[in-house]
Short mmCIF file of C-alpha atoms in Angstrom, two decimals:
data_model
loop_
_atom_site.label_atom_id
_atom_site.label_comp_id
_atom_site.label_asym_id
_atom_site.label_seq_id
_atom_site.Cartn_x
_atom_site.Cartn_y
_atom_site.Cartn_z
CA ASP A 21 19.87 -18.47 -61.91
CA GLU A 22 18.22 -21.34 -60.14
CA ILE A 23 17.12 -20.66 -56.56
CA THR A 24 16.97 -23.63 -54.22
CA GLN A 25 15.80 -23.97 -50.61
CA ASP A 26 18.47 -24.59 -47.97
CA PRO A 27 17.60 -28.01 -46.50
CA ASP A 28 19.13 -27.21 -43.08
CA VAL A 29 16.98 -24.13 -42.18
CA LEU A 30 14.42 -24.52 -39.39
CA ASP A 31 11.82 -22.08 -38.21
CA THR A 32 12.73 -19.70 -35.37
CA TRP A 33 10.57 -21.51 -32.82
CA PHE A 34 12.49 -24.78 -33.23
CA SER A 35 15.64 -23.56 -31.51
CA SER A 36 13.46 -21.69 -28.99
CA ALA A 37 11.69 -25.00 -28.18
CA LEU A 38 15.06 -26.49 -27.16
CA TRP A 39 16.03 -23.51 -24.96
CA PRO A 40 15.16 -24.93 -21.50
CA PHE A 41 17.71 -27.76 -21.75
CA SER A 42 20.05 -26.85 -24.68
CA THR A 43 21.34 -23.90 -22.68
CA LEU A 44 22.28 -26.13 -19.77
CA GLY A 45 24.70 -28.41 -21.66
CA TRP A 46 22.26 -31.05 -22.99
CA PRO A 47 22.73 -33.75 -24.26
CA GLU A 48 25.53 -33.99 -21.68
CA GLU A 49 24.47 -34.62 -18.07
CA THR A 50 26.08 -31.46 -16.80
CA GLU A 51 25.81 -30.11 -13.25
CA ASP A 52 23.75 -27.20 -14.56
CA PHE A 53 21.36 -29.53 -16.31
CA LYS A 54 20.96 -31.65 -13.11
CA THR A 55 20.42 -28.50 -10.98
CA PHE A 56 18.19 -26.34 -13.10
CA TYR A 57 16.14 -28.71 -15.29
CA PRO A 58 13.25 -28.82 -14.95
CA THR A 59 12.64 -25.33 -13.66
CA ASP A 60 9.66 -24.20 -11.59
CA VAL A 61 7.72 -21.48 -13.41
CA LEU A 62 7.62 -20.06 -16.92
CA VAL A 63 6.34 -16.51 -17.15
CA THR A 64 5.21 -15.49 -20.63
CA GLY A 65 2.45 -13.89 -22.70
CA PHE A 66 -0.63 -15.81 -23.73
CA ASP A 67 -0.04 -14.95 -27.41
CA ILE A 68 2.82 -17.49 -27.77
CA ILE A 69 1.34 -20.45 -26.03
CA PHE A 70 1.32 -22.58 -29.20
CA PHE A 71 4.40 -21.04 -30.79
CA TRP A 72 6.73 -21.50 -27.85
CA VAL A 73 5.20 -22.95 -24.66
CA ALA A 74 3.62 -26.04 -26.23
CA ARG A 75 6.77 -26.69 -28.30
CA MET A 76 9.03 -26.53 -25.21
CA VAL A 77 6.78 -29.08 -23.51
CA MET A 78 6.80 -31.40 -26.50
CA THR A 79 10.57 -31.29 -27.06
CA GLY A 80 11.24 -31.52 -23.36
CA MET A 81 9.14 -34.66 -23.03
CA HIS A 82 10.67 -36.15 -26.20
CA PHE A 83 14.37 -35.54 -25.39
CA THR A 84 14.44 -35.63 -21.59
CA GLY A 85 11.26 -37.44 -20.55
CA GLN A 86 10.26 -34.48 -18.32
CA THR A 87 8.23 -31.32 -18.77
CA PRO A 88 10.61 -28.26 -18.69
CA PHE A 89 8.56 -26.44 -16.04
CA HIS A 90 5.95 -27.21 -13.44
CA ALA A 91 3.77 -24.15 -13.93
CA VAL A 92 3.08 -21.50 -16.57
CA HIS A 93 2.08 -17.99 -15.53
CA LEU A 94 0.50 -16.14 -18.45
CA THR A 95 0.58 -12.34 -18.39
CA GLY A 96 -1.42 -9.95 -20.44
CA LEU A 97 0.04 -7.99 -23.31
CA VAL A 98 1.86 -4.85 -22.42
CA ARG A 99 -0.02 -2.04 -24.21
CA ASP A 100 0.36 1.69 -24.34
CA ALA A 101 -1.26 4.06 -21.84
CA GLU A 102 -4.52 4.17 -23.93
CA GLY A 103 -4.70 0.36 -24.15
CA GLN A 104 -3.61 0.18 -27.77
CA LYS A 105 -1.32 -2.64 -28.87
CA MET A 106 2.19 -1.41 -29.44
CA SER A 107 3.51 -1.47 -33.01
CA LYS A 108 6.05 0.39 -35.11
CA THR A 109 3.22 1.32 -37.52
CA ARG A 110 1.33 3.21 -34.83
CA GLY A 111 4.56 4.71 -33.49
CA ASN A 112 3.59 3.91 -29.87
CA THR A 113 6.38 1.50 -28.96
CA VAL A 114 8.56 2.30 -25.95
CA ASP A 115 12.19 1.50 -25.28
CA PRO A 116 12.45 -0.26 -21.89
CA LEU A 117 15.91 1.19 -21.35
CA GLU A 118 14.53 4.71 -21.67
CA LEU A 119 11.81 3.87 -19.13
CA VAL A 120 14.46 2.55 -16.72
CA GLU A 121 16.55 5.67 -17.28
CA GLU A 122 13.59 7.99 -16.50
CA TYR A 123 11.76 6.13 -13.74
CA GLY A 124 14.29 3.56 -12.39
CA ALA A 125 14.37 -0.16 -12.83
CA ASP A 126 12.47 -0.81 -9.62
CA ALA A 127 9.58 1.52 -10.50
CA VAL A 128 9.19 -0.12 -13.91
CA ARG A 129 9.36 -3.57 -12.43
CA PHE A 130 6.83 -2.73 -9.68
CA THR A 131 4.46 -1.17 -12.19
CA LEU A 132 4.45 -4.23 -14.43
CA ALA A 133 3.93 -6.53 -11.41
CA ILE A 134 1.11 -4.53 -9.76
CA LEU A 135 -0.76 -4.25 -13.11
CA ASP A 136 -0.46 -8.00 -13.82
CA SER A 137 -4.10 -8.92 -13.19
CA PRO A 138 -5.50 -12.22 -14.52
CA GLY A 139 -7.21 -11.93 -17.87
CA ARG A 140 -6.23 -8.31 -18.36
CA ASP A 141 -3.63 -6.62 -20.52
CA ILE A 142 -1.13 -4.19 -18.99
CA PRO A 143 -1.56 -0.51 -19.90
CA LEU A 144 1.96 0.99 -19.57
CA ASP A 145 1.01 4.38 -18.22
CA PRO A 146 3.93 6.77 -17.50
CA ASP A 147 1.84 8.38 -14.67
CA ARG A 148 1.66 5.00 -12.90
CA MET A 149 5.42 4.56 -13.21
CA ALA A 150 5.98 8.06 -11.85
CA GLY A 151 3.70 7.19 -8.95
CA TYR A 152 5.62 4.05 -8.08
CA ARG A 153 8.86 5.96 -8.40
CA SER A 154 7.41 8.15 -5.66
CA PHE A 155 6.74 4.98 -3.67
CA GLY A 156 10.44 4.15 -4.01
CA ASN A 157 11.31 7.63 -2.77
CA LYS A 158 8.96 7.08 0.19
CA ILE A 159 10.81 3.84 1.07
CA TRP A 160 14.15 5.61 0.83
CA ASN A 161 13.07 8.51 2.99
CA ALA A 162 11.45 6.28 5.62
CA VAL A 163 14.60 4.21 6.05
CA ARG A 164 16.89 7.24 6.08
CA PHE A 165 14.73 9.03 8.67
CA SER A 166 14.57 5.91 10.84
CA LEU A 167 18.31 5.35 10.78
CA SER A 168 18.84 8.94 11.93
CA ARG A 169 16.59 8.49 14.96
CA VAL A 170 17.04 4.92 16.37
CA GLY A 171 20.29 5.54 18.20
CA SER A 172 22.02 2.33 19.21
CA ALA A 173 18.98 0.07 18.39
CA THR A 174 19.53 -2.92 16.10
CA VAL A 175 17.47 -5.29 13.96
CA GLN A 176 16.05 -8.16 16.13
CA GLU A 177 15.58 -11.73 14.95
CA SER A 178 12.55 -12.01 17.29
CA LEU A 179 10.63 -9.74 19.64
CA ASP A 180 8.59 -10.36 22.84
CA VAL A 181 5.44 -8.35 22.36
CA THR A 182 4.17 -8.74 25.91
CA GLU A 183 6.06 -5.64 27.20
CA LEU A 184 5.44 -3.46 24.16
CA ALA A 185 3.08 -0.49 23.92
CA ALA A 186 -0.05 -0.59 21.70
CA PRO A 187 1.54 1.05 18.61
CA GLU A 188 4.37 -1.49 18.57
CA ARG A 189 1.97 -4.45 19.06
CA TRP A 190 -0.18 -3.06 16.31
CA ILE A 191 2.52 -2.64 13.69
CA LEU A 192 3.98 -6.08 14.41
CA SER A 193 0.53 -7.63 14.08
CA ARG A 194 -0.08 -5.84 10.81
CA LEU A 195 3.36 -6.91 9.54
CA SER A 196 2.63 -10.52 10.43
CA LYS A 197 -0.71 -10.43 8.62
CA THR A 198 0.82 -8.69 5.60
CA ALA A 199 3.62 -11.26 5.34
CA ALA A 200 1.12 -14.13 5.43
CA GLU A 201 -1.09 -12.53 2.81
CA VAL A 202 1.86 -11.71 0.48
CA ASN A 203 3.12 -15.26 0.70
CA GLU A 204 -0.34 -16.55 -0.20
CA ARG A 205 -0.63 -14.17 -3.14
CA PHE A 206 2.75 -15.07 -4.54
CA ALA A 207 1.96 -18.80 -4.24
CA GLU A 208 -1.17 -18.16 -6.32
CA TYR A 209 0.82 -16.00 -8.81
CA ARG A 210 -1.30 -12.96 -7.88
CA PHE A 211 1.58 -10.56 -8.16
CA ASP A 212 -0.81 -7.61 -8.48
CA GLU A 213 -2.47 -8.34 -5.11
CA ALA A 214 0.90 -9.04 -3.43
CA CYS A 215 2.18 -5.65 -4.64
CA GLN A 216 -1.03 -3.85 -3.58
CA ARG A 217 -0.75 -5.30 -0.10
CA LEU A 218 2.94 -4.34 0.22
CA TYR A 219 2.19 -0.84 -1.03
CA HIS A 220 -0.69 -0.36 1.40
CA PHE A 221 1.33 -1.69 4.37
CA PHE A 222 4.53 0.27 3.77
CA TRP A 223 2.95 3.62 2.83
CA GLY A 224 -0.39 3.55 4.54
CA GLU A 225 0.37 1.71 7.78
CA LEU A 226 4.14 1.93 8.45
CA CYS A 227 4.84 5.46 7.14
CA ASP A 228 1.55 7.28 7.55
CA TRP A 229 0.77 5.88 11.02
CA TYR A 230 3.49 3.98 12.84
CA ILE A 231 6.47 6.25 12.04
CA GLU A 232 4.34 9.34 12.82
CA LEU A 233 3.26 7.82 16.15
CA SER A 234 6.90 6.95 16.90
CA LYS A 235 8.41 10.38 16.46
CA PRO A 236 7.74 11.52 20.05
CA ALA A 237 9.19 8.33 21.39
CA LEU A 238 12.28 8.46 19.12
CA THR A 239 13.02 12.03 20.19
CA GLY A 240 12.64 11.24 23.87
CA GLU A 241 9.57 13.41 24.41
CA SER A 242 7.37 10.42 25.19
CA PRO A 243 9.54 7.25 25.48
CA ARG A 244 8.17 3.76 24.84
CA PRO A 245 9.92 0.40 25.20
CA GLN A 246 11.97 -0.85 22.26
CA VAL A 247 10.57 1.57 19.73
CA GLY A 248 13.91 1.66 17.79
CA GLU A 249 14.23 -2.10 17.80
CA VAL A 250 10.67 -2.58 16.57
CA LEU A 251 11.04 0.04 13.83
CA LEU A 252 14.28 -1.50 12.51
CA THR A 253 12.86 -5.04 12.71
CA VAL A 254 9.77 -3.94 10.78
CA LEU A 255 11.93 -2.25 8.15
CA ASP A 256 14.12 -5.33 7.88
CA ARG A 257 11.17 -7.61 7.17
CA SER A 258 9.42 -5.04 4.97
CA LEU A 259 12.46 -4.67 2.76
CA ARG A 260 12.74 -8.41 2.41
CA LEU A 261 9.09 -8.69 1.54
CA LEU A 262 9.50 -5.97 -1.09
CA HIS A 263 12.73 -7.37 -2.51
CA PRO A 264 11.26 -9.56 -5.32
CA VAL A 265 9.46 -6.53 -6.83
CA MET A 266 12.01 -3.75 -5.89
CA PRO A 267 15.38 -5.57 -5.78
CA PHE A 268 17.90 -2.69 -6.23
CA LEU A 269 16.42 -0.22 -3.74
CA THR A 270 15.79 -2.83 -1.09
CA GLU A 271 19.31 -4.32 -1.30
CA GLU A 272 20.87 -0.84 -1.00
CA LEU A 273 18.78 0.13 2.05
CA TRP A 274 18.84 -3.23 3.71
CA GLN A 275 22.67 -3.19 3.79
CA ARG A 276 22.44 -0.08 5.98
CA LEU A 277 20.26 -1.59 8.75
CA PRO A 278 22.34 -1.99 11.96
CA GLY A 279 22.45 -5.48 13.35
CA ARG A 280 21.08 -7.32 10.31
CA GLU A 281 24.61 -8.77 9.57
CA ALA A 282 24.51 -10.70 12.86
CA ILE A 283 21.38 -12.68 11.91
CA HIS A 284 21.29 -12.70 8.09
CA PRO A 285 23.49 -13.61 5.13
CA ALA A 286 25.62 -10.93 3.37
CA THR A 287 22.96 -10.12 0.82
CA ILE A 288 19.19 -9.74 0.97
CA CYS A 289 18.96 -12.12 -1.97
CA LEU A 290 19.95 -14.98 0.35
CA ALA A 291 18.02 -13.83 3.40
CA PRO A 292 14.89 -15.86 4.22
CA TYR A 293 11.65 -14.55 2.90
CA PRO A 294 9.47 -13.36 5.86
CA VAL A 295 6.39 -15.32 6.86
CA GLY A 296 3.62 -14.48 9.30
CA GLU A 297 4.57 -14.62 13.02
CA GLU A 298 1.61 -16.07 14.87
CA ALA A 299 3.01 -14.82 18.18
CA TRP A 300 2.79 -11.25 16.90
CA ARG A 301 -0.88 -11.45 15.82
CA ASP A 302 -3.10 -9.23 18.02
CA PRO A 303 -6.56 -8.67 16.48
CA VAL A 304 -7.85 -6.90 19.63
CA THR A 305 -5.10 -4.26 19.46
CA GLU A 306 -5.67 -3.95 15.72
CA GLU A 307 -9.35 -3.27 16.25
CA ARG A 308 -8.78 -0.71 19.00
CA MET A 309 -6.00 1.08 17.12
CA ASP A 310 -8.39 1.28 14.14
CA VAL A 311 -10.83 3.18 16.30
CA PHE A 312 -8.04 5.59 17.28
CA PHE A 313 -7.08 6.09 13.67
CA GLN A 314 -10.68 6.80 12.67
CA ILE A 315 -10.95 9.41 15.40
CA VAL A 316 -7.73 11.04 14.25
CA ALA A 317 -8.91 11.04 10.64
CA TRP A 318 -12.25 12.55 11.71
CA ALA A 319 -10.58 15.35 13.64
CA ARG A 320 -8.14 16.09 10.81
CA ASN A 321 -10.89 16.27 8.26
CA LEU A 322 -12.90 18.56 10.50
CA ARG A 323 -10.01 20.90 10.92
CA ALA A 324 -9.49 20.94 7.13
CA GLU A 325 -13.21 21.56 6.46
CA LEU A 326 -13.26 24.49 8.89
CA GLY A 327 -9.96 25.88 7.59
CA ILE A 328 -8.32 25.81 11.03
CA PRO A 329 -4.55 26.54 10.61
CA PRO A 330 -2.06 24.17 12.26
CA ARG A 331 -0.92 26.82 14.75
CA ASP A 332 -4.40 26.92 16.35
CA LYS A 333 -4.77 24.31 19.01
CA ALA A 334 -8.07 22.51 19.60
CA THR A 335 -9.50 20.34 22.44
CA LEU A 336 -10.70 16.84 21.78
CA TYR A 337 -13.46 15.11 23.81
CA ILE A 338 -13.90 11.33 23.72
CA SER A 339 -16.65 9.35 25.41
CA SER A 340 -17.03 5.60 25.07
CA GLU A 341 -19.44 3.18 26.77
CA SER A 342 -16.61 0.65 26.81
CA SER A 343 -14.35 1.29 29.83
CA GLU A 344 -11.65 -0.92 28.26
CA LEU A 345 -11.67 1.01 25.01
CA ALA A 346 -11.69 4.32 26.92
CA ALA A 347 -8.64 3.20 28.96
CA PHE A 348 -6.90 2.06 25.78
CA LEU A 349 -7.49 5.38 24.06
CA GLY A 350 -6.37 7.20 27.20
CA ARG A 351 -2.96 5.53 26.92
CA LEU A 352 -2.62 7.01 23.43
CA GLU A 353 -3.34 10.62 24.59
CA ALA A 354 0.30 11.72 24.36
CA MET A 355 0.41 10.57 20.68
CA ALA A 356 -2.89 12.30 19.76
CA LEU A 357 -1.68 15.75 20.93
CA PRO A 358 0.94 16.32 18.21
CA LEU A 359 -0.95 14.41 15.54
CA LEU A 360 -4.01 16.70 15.85
CA ARG A 361 -2.44 19.93 17.12
CA LEU A 362 -4.35 19.60 20.39
CA ASP A 363 -3.85 21.37 23.70
CA ALA A 364 -5.77 18.64 25.62
CA VAL A 365 -7.84 15.45 25.36
CA HIS A 366 -10.72 15.00 27.80
CA PHE A 367 -12.40 11.65 28.25
CA GLU A 368 -15.90 12.94 28.89
CA ALA A 369 -18.93 14.14 26.95
CA ALA A 370 -18.24 17.14 24.69
CA PRO A 371 -19.68 20.47 25.87
CA ASP A 372 -22.37 22.43 24.11
CA GLY A 373 -21.02 24.21 21.08
CA ALA A 374 -18.47 21.52 20.23
CA HIS A 375 -18.38 19.93 16.80
CA SER A 376 -19.67 16.49 17.73
CA ASP A 377 -20.07 13.14 16.02
CA VAL A 378 -20.02 9.40 16.62
CA VAL A 379 -16.97 7.64 15.16
CA ALA A 380 -16.63 3.85 15.27
CA GLY A 381 -19.16 3.76 18.10
CA VAL A 382 -17.33 6.42 20.12
CA ALA A 383 -18.83 9.86 20.87
CA VAL A 384 -16.31 12.53 19.92
CA GLY A 385 -16.28 16.28 19.98
CA LEU A 386 -13.82 18.95 18.96
CA VAL A 387 -13.71 22.43 20.48
CA VAL A 388 -11.85 24.79 18.16
CA PRO A 389 -10.53 28.19 19.12
CA GLU A 390 -12.79 31.10 18.37
CA ARG A 391 -11.48 33.14 15.49
CA GLU A 392 -12.93 35.33 12.81
CA LEU A 393 -12.79 33.77 9.34
CA SER A 394 -10.83 35.68 6.77
CA LEU A 395 -12.72 36.77 3.65
CA GLU A 396 -10.73 34.22 1.68
CA ASP A 397 -11.60 31.35 4.13
CA ARG A 398 -15.24 32.33 4.19
CA GLU A 399 -15.49 32.40 0.39
CA ARG A 400 -13.74 29.07 0.23
CA LEU A 401 -16.18 27.51 2.71
CA MET A 402 -19.16 28.97 0.90
CA ALA A 403 -17.94 27.62 -2.42
CA GLU A 404 -17.42 24.20 -0.84
CA ARG A 405 -20.94 24.36 0.61
CA GLU A 406 -22.46 25.09 -2.81
CA LYS A 407 -20.49 22.20 -4.31
CA LEU A 408 -21.73 19.83 -1.60
CA ARG A 409 -25.30 21.01 -2.07
CA ALA A 410 -25.11 20.20 -5.78
CA GLN A 411 -23.66 16.76 -4.96
CA HIS A 412 -26.46 16.25 -2.43
CA GLN A 413 -29.16 17.04 -5.04
CA ARG A 414 -27.63 14.70 -7.60
CA THR A 415 -27.19 11.80 -5.17
CA LEU A 416 -30.64 12.32 -3.68
CA GLY A 417 -32.14 12.41 -7.11
CA LEU A 418 -30.58 9.08 -7.93
CA LEU A 419 -31.87 7.45 -4.78
CA GLU A 420 -35.39 8.78 -5.42
CA ASN A 421 -35.34 7.45 -8.99
CA LYS A 422 -37.36 4.20 -9.05
CA ALA A 423 -35.75 3.09 -12.30
CA PHE A 424 -32.26 3.47 -10.79
CA LEU A 425 -33.26 1.55 -7.68
CA ALA A 426 -34.76 -1.22 -9.77
CA LYS A 427 -31.87 -1.68 -12.20
CA ALA A 428 -28.72 -0.69 -10.25
CA PRO A 429 -26.78 -3.39 -8.40
CA GLU A 430 -27.41 -3.37 -4.62
CA LYS A 431 -23.75 -2.57 -4.04
CA VAL A 432 -24.03 0.60 -6.15
CA VAL A 433 -27.21 1.68 -4.35
CA ASP A 434 -25.51 1.18 -0.96
CA GLN A 435 -22.49 3.25 -2.12
CA ASN A 436 -24.77 6.13 -3.05
CA ARG A 437 -26.59 5.88 0.27
CA ARG A 438 -23.28 6.04 2.19
CA ARG A 439 -22.15 8.92 -0.06
CA LEU A 440 -25.34 10.85 0.75
CA GLU A 441 -24.69 10.40 4.47
CA GLU A 442 -21.11 11.64 4.09
CA ILE A 443 -22.27 14.70 2.14
CA LEU A 444 -24.82 15.56 4.77
CA GLU A 445 -22.19 15.23 7.53
CA ARG A 446 -19.78 17.54 5.71
CA LEU A 447 -22.56 19.99 4.99
CA GLU A 448 -23.47 20.05 8.65
CA ILE A 449 -19.87 20.82 9.61
CA LEU A 450 -19.59 23.62 7.02
CA GLU A 451 -22.91 25.16 8.03
CA ALA A 452 -21.84 25.18 11.70
CA GLY A 453 -18.53 26.77 10.85
CA LEU A 454 -20.14 29.49 8.73
CA ALA A 455 -22.91 30.09 11.25
CA ALA A 456 -20.39 30.50 14.12
CA ASP A 457 -18.67 33.24 12.16
CA GLU A 458 -21.89 35.18 11.50
CA PRO A 459 -22.03 38.63 13.20
CA GLY A 460 -23.69 38.33 16.59
CA SER A 461 -23.33 34.51 16.64
CA SER A 462 -21.35 34.63 19.86
#
């Protein structure tokens, strides 16, 4: 039998090249064609630039006189967790629907966005997706907790920061800066940096710090002006900022915010994307709150190093040469007490015997209750001491190695010098804790 070629068959990329306008009713001048052609951005992989992207441009110019899109964002290839290219031969392909079933659509979407760095492929690591699923849980729990504590407060379209306490001014300033940075990153197609900034703000600043600082105010133990309104307003804008990369979760939670229906459309999809509020920016408060956070982190780490249980109260001493900073920190005393399990904060030099240090230019000291270490605690501290001594020897050896100093980048050398200082500080704390527990040390 004679076999002949069908004269009407075209390669698969021919119909794909017509896709931007053929799907909109072309060659008729339909409303869809007028509205959606040309589009703004094409997002695709670099491996089909010539197969598809270039052909869409050529056919678009030929048949419509316009390019089908204004910009092309090229992503890396999605690979497996080890960085290998996925293929049926290797057996390392994944079904996106199975990923969505296990981790949720938002976690998968956020993972792909935060790993989309220029010039790099995307390793699809299940551990990363599980981590960002936990981020989604964190968002859910933060909103649920807030809604259970804010009483009759509602989302506000704007806020006057002049009458607010420092924590509220701080979180609004951080939100404003975050919104400005995220808008800049999205405009530059740096989805990875936009996601990283959103992750850091929501988890690291809003949840770990602001919500914790707000608990005494929300329960009425230590009231502050408009805490509920500020918290809901920050959540409203945070969810809108997160919506492009976590659409389902943010829509569900946003619908529950009281008062948002009075100032926004019915769906978060149509609500305006937040921008930086210049009136909320307060770099001085940000700087001073950062000092407070560093002191809290220092005291927490010290308690952990010494194995002090949460039930044991300590006394914190703070001494600053700046009267303004000292007064600022004094106004935060009521918040420091529950955060650090303190019985008191004294704004004076620490007494002899206190665990003392200088944090962010402020002299601090912590007096911990006298107690006898259990055998288990003592063995743990001694094991930690030996581990730190080994790290000290390794790091010191590097810094005394002339070849390392000559060849290593200055940044790496500086990192090792800082690491050595941190190791010595931790060793000093451990040595003091162990020495205080020695028989006859009192």
